[in-house]
Tab-separated table of C-alpha atoms in Angstrom:
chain	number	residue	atom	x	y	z
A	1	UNK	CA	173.570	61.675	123.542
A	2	UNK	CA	172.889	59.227	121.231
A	3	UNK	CA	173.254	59.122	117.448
A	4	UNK	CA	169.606	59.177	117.079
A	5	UNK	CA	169.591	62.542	118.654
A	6	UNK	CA	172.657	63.875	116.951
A	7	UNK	CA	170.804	63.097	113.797
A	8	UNK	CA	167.222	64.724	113.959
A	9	UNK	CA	169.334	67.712	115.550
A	10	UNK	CA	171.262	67.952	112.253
A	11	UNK	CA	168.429	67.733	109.879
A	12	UNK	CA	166.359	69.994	112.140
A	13	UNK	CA	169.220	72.803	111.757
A	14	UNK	CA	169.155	72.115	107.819
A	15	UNK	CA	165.615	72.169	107.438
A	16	UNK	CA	165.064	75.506	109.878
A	17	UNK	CA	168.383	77.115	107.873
A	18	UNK	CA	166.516	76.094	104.061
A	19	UNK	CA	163.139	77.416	105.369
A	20	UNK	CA	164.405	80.707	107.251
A	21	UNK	CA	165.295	81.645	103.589
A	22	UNK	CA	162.400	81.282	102.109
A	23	UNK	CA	160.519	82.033	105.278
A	24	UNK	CA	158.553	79.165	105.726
A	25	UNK	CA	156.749	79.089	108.952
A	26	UNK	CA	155.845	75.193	109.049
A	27	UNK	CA	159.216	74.094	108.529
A	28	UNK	CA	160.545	75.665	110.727
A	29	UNK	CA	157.994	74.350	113.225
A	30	UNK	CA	159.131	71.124	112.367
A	31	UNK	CA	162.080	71.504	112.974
A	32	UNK	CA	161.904	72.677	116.350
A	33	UNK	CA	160.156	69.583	116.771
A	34	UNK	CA	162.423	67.762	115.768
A	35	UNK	CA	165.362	69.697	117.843
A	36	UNK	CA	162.993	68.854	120.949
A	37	UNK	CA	162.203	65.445	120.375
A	38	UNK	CA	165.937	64.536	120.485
A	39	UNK	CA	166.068	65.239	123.507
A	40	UNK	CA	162.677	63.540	124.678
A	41	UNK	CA	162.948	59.624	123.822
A	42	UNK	CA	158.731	59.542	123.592
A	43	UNK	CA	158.934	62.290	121.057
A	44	UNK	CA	161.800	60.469	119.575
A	45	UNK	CA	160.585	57.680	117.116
A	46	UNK	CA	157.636	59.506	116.210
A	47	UNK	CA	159.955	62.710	115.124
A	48	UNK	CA	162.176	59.736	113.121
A	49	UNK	CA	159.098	58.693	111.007
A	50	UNK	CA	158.098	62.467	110.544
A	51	UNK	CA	161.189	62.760	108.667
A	52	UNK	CA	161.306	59.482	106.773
A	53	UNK	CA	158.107	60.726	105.666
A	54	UNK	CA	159.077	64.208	105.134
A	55	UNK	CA	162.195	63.611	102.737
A	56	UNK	CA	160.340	60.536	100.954
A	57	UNK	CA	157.757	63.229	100.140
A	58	UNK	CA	160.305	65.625	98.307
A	59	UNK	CA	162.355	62.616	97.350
A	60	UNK	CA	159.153	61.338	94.978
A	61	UNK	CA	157.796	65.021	94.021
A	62	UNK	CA	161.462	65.109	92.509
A	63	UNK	CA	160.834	61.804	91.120
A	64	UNK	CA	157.651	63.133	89.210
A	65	UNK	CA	159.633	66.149	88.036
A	66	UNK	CA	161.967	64.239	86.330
A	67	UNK	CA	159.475	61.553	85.337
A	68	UNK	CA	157.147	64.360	83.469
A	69	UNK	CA	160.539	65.310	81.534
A	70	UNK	CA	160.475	69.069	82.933
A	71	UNK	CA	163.955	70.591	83.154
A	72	UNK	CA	165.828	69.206	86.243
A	73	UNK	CA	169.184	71.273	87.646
A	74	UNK	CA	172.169	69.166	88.785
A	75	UNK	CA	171.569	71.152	92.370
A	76	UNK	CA	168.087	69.100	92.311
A	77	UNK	CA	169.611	65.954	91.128
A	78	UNK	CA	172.065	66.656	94.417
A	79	UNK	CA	169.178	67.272	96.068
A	80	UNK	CA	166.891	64.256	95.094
A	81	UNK	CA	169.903	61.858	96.346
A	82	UNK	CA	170.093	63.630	100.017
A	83	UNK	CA	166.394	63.223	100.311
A	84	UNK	CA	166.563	59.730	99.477
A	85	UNK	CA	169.797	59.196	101.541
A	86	UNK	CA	168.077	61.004	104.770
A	87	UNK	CA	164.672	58.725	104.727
A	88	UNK	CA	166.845	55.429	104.303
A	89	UNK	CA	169.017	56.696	107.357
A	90	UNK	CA	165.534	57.647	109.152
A	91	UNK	CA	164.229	54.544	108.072
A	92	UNK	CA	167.027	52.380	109.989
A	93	UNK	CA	166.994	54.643	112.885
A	94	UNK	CA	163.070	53.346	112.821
A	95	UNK	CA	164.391	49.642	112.521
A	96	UNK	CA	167.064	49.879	114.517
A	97	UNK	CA	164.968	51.338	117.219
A	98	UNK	CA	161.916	48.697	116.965
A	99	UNK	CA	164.878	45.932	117.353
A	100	UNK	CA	164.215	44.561	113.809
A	101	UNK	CA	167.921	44.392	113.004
């Protein structure tokens, strides 16, 4: 398996765990997606830019929180670097994948 696959099968499992809490449907859509598409290399690279995508998303609606001044918890601070840390590591996958590095 490689690390690729280990990866959007992690995030996948966080993303279904965060949204079976709240009970969001979509996410957890996603990430089945995602689950499946490790293990199918077409579904692969396009399941790596969902979630580069995905976490930039809630990386820059956290940016605008704190940007606006509103009242920002150290769990979303936590939070904010994850997100930022999980669409870089996407983003290399992406690289790696397309043989730019």
């Amino acid at each position: 398996m490689r690390i690729e696959s280990i990866f959007l099968i992690f995030i996948a499992i966080g993303l279904i765990t965060l949204a079976g809490f709240d009970h969001y449907g979509l996410y957890i859509v996603i990430g089945i997606f995602w689950i499946i598409s490790a293990f199918n290399n077409f579904l692969s690279l396009l399941a790596l830019w969902s979630i580069t995508i995905f976490m930039s998303g809630f990386a820059l609606m956290r940016f605008a929180i704190i940007y606006t001044g509103s009242e920002l918890a150290n769990s979303d601070m936590g939070l904010l670097v994850l997100e930022l840390l999980i669409a870089l590591i996407g983003y290399w996958f992406i690289k790696k994948r397309r043989g730019y590095e």
